Structures are given as structure tokens and as C-alpha cells.
Amino acid sequence: MEQQFSPGIRRYVEKANELGERRRQYRAQVRALKFDTIAVHGMYGVEEAFSGGQGGLIEPLFLSTSQAYRDSDEMEAGLGYLIPTWCYSRIHNPTVFYLEETLALLEAYGCADDASALATASGMSAIKQAVEPLVALTSAPGEQINFVSAAQLYGGTFQLFNLRMRERGAQVRWVTEPWDIEAWAKLVDGNTRFIYGEMPSNPQQACFDIRAIAELAHSHGIPFIVDSTIATPALMRPLQHGADIVVQSLTKTIGAGGFTIGGAVIARHGLTSRHLPDEVRADYATWLKLWPFRDSGPCMSPHSAFFLLNELRTLRLKVEFMSANTMEVARYLAKHPKVERVDYLGLPEHPLYSCASRYLRMVDSDEPTFGHLMSFTIKGSAADTRRFFDALKRIYRATDLGRIKSVATIPAISTHMQQGEEGRQLAGIPPTMVRLCVGGEHPADVIADLDQALAKI
Ligand SMILES: *Cc1c(COP(=O)(O)O)cnc(C)c1O
């Protein structure tokens, strides 16, 4: 191929190859660092600071919509993807790129295979980007294809799978007991294109055996996708356990400060799919970025990437702290006479405690740690639940989670309203369920607020 380039283009390609080699070597060094060091620095090191950042200690915020080229040869090389280029901020942006590199390195931490990441405008767009080609690229018109998913999903994902994917001709097969590997195995057949699960799930705290499901998927030559928004790479890195693709809503725990919507697709290099062409499987996240994502436009704003990079630097600390606070609040609620049951994976009486302890472990310390998401049901009616909810004084009533500020919602009238009574029953969401995400406040103050509100029932 290369001999067909003009000498001018060849010069740019050769220079890019040299730079690319240096970057690969530097990346290999970063990949060998500890999790916290990667989270703090990512690919923006001292050398990068002086080559592109005027010595600044943090990644520059590049607001330019587009990149200028030195001459026509560089432009042709750039737009032909012959050299690394960011071109136009809908496709790439240097600040977004720093975020993608950090996320890829954190999700691939401790994993034999490397990974790449694609940052998107929201968690939902990340999920849509991740699954769409697995359906669109792998079926002929009129072919009956399906995918298998845990039923315990974020409400938006449930709708995407139940409605939008059906419109595209792919039928979702729900696994209502995802902790049972047989429940998955009996739904997978020759027309299944991928397997999907969310762990821990929001709000029901479902948990499943990632390794066993990845093996099942691979025995059928299809990829396994995990939404690990609630866990974040500080608690769980599904790629290490055999998953092929991780999706994250960066809006939530990773963006704990609560200032931006964002998402990411992080894919293992050389993922399993007997349906996708080899050049797509080789580096799925980068392929998505260069082709389907470019053509549909759900890009992340550089401002968002800049703020999210800052959040990632303290990710492990926040997750550790919020998990410890949540445990204290869960223990309090479990003993309260007006609480029917508490679903928190960290309570030893939870039926999925042993599954959760296997997978949810604080990075580098290996301590079982269970995150900030819990739900509980009120002993009483839907009206009692609303009375308690309306009495909260410090905890925010919001359909939000993963915040440094504690937030609560009633899923049946908010996040899971659209899927209707039948969908809620399938997912196990009664009208008396309250989802609570404990933040960084002192747990005694969170407990005091819950206590006075429970006294109103
Ligand atoms: C919120 C959420 C999403 C969707 O993310 P957005 O950024 O709101 O689009 C996906 N999965 C989980 C588990 C979520 O909590």
C-alpha cells in the first residue's frame, strides 16, 4: 500500500509512525504502573506536558472544533486515517482523547489483553454504540436474530433493548435469574449475537458469575458486554474476568460531582465475535470511533472530558469512602422496624453476598467492597413510601446516583416508570422500593435524616 503514497504524504506517515512508536512505548510504561498512578496521570506525563501542554500540570482543555493542517499532503493523510489526527471534535478531540486513554488503562488494569475506549455524550449513547454494530453488521435483512440480557437493567437500557432494538429486528431474550448460569445457557442459540448484563444492577443489585457467562458467550463465538457503571474500575474490571466490552455511564459514580452527562465503551483488543470482520474485532472501540460513531455524532464535549479526568484522579478514594458509609447506613436500615428488607450486596445475609464478594474487590487491596448503591422496601403501602420519601430533609430526591451527595428515588415512579407494571414485575421493582445512594456526608447525618423520615410513616 505505502508505495502508492506521494513523497509528501509518505513523509507525514513516516513521522507519524515514529511518534506512534514512542507513544506505544510510553503507554507500555504507564500500563505497568499502579491503578492510582494511572488514575492521576493517564497518558499525560511530564514529556507530554512539555511537548503539547506548555508545561502545564494538567491536561489542556482543547476547545477548538477542528484541526488545521500544514498542507494538502497532511490533510489527505489525516482524513485518510493514515496518521493520527483529531480532525474535527465530533470524531476526536485531544482532551477527550486523554480521558479515553485513562479509562482504557484503568479498565484493562491487571488484564492480559489491552483495551481501547470511546467516550460518548451519555451512558445511553455508549450502550447504543456498543450494541448496534453487533446487530447491524451481523445479519442479513429479514434474518431472525436475538441477544440475551439480564432483565435487571437501568431503565433506559431496558427501553433501548425492548423497543429500539426490536425496531432494528433484534429480539431481546430476558434472563430473570442472572445468578443462575443455566438461565443464560438455555436462551443462547445459533442466532444470538451478544450477551449483556449490568452488575451490580440498578436498583435491584443483581450479581452474576462474569467468568462463567464469558465462557458461555465465547463457547458460542459471541461477545459478553458488562455495564459496570455502579462498580467502576476501582471495584471491578470485567475485562480481567473474560468480558469483551465494558460500558460505563460516566455521569454516575465516575462523575461523582454531578456536573456532566457522559459515557464510554471500553473494548478488549481482539474481542470474541464469530460474526464481526477481523479488522473490527481487532480494536472495536477505535473502529467504532472512526466509523459508525463518526457518522452518527454522539460525541462528548471537551469540557466534560476535562472535568471527568479530574474526577478519575480520586476515584478509588471516593469509592472506598462512599462504600464504607453505605455499609453503615445499610446496617442501620436492616434493623429498622419500618423497613421490610434491605438490598445491599455488602450485607452477609444478602443471597448474592458470596457472588458479590468474589467480584467486587477494592483494586490493589483486594478487600471485598460493595459500592454506594442500595435499595430497601418500606413495610407498608406505596403511599407510606411516598410519605417517608417526602419527609427527607438532607437527602436529595432525584433520579440520580453515584453522587458525593446522598440521593434517593422511588424507582417505580421515576427511573422505571416507562416500562410499565409488567416490566417492573419482571425486573422485581415494587412500588415500596426506595433506591438510596449514600454519598460522602458523615453517615451519622444520613442516618439521622432517614430516622426522622421513617418516623413519619
Ligand atoms: C444512568 C445509567 C446509564 C445511562 O447513563 P446516562 O449517562 O444517563 O445516559 C446506564 N447504566 C447505568 C447502570 C446507569 O445507572
GROMACS .gro file of C-alpha atoms in nm, residues 4 158 220 355 399 407 415:
model
    7
    4GLN     CA    1   0.126   0.438  -0.368
  158PHE     CA    2  -3.437  -0.177   2.929
  220HIS     CA    3  -2.085  -1.969   2.110
  355CYS     CA    4  -2.101  -1.384   4.435
  399THR     CA    5  -3.327   1.013   3.985
  407VAL     CA    6  -2.971   1.093   4.676
  415THR     CA    7  -3.646   0.560   3.656
   0.00000   0.00000   0.00000
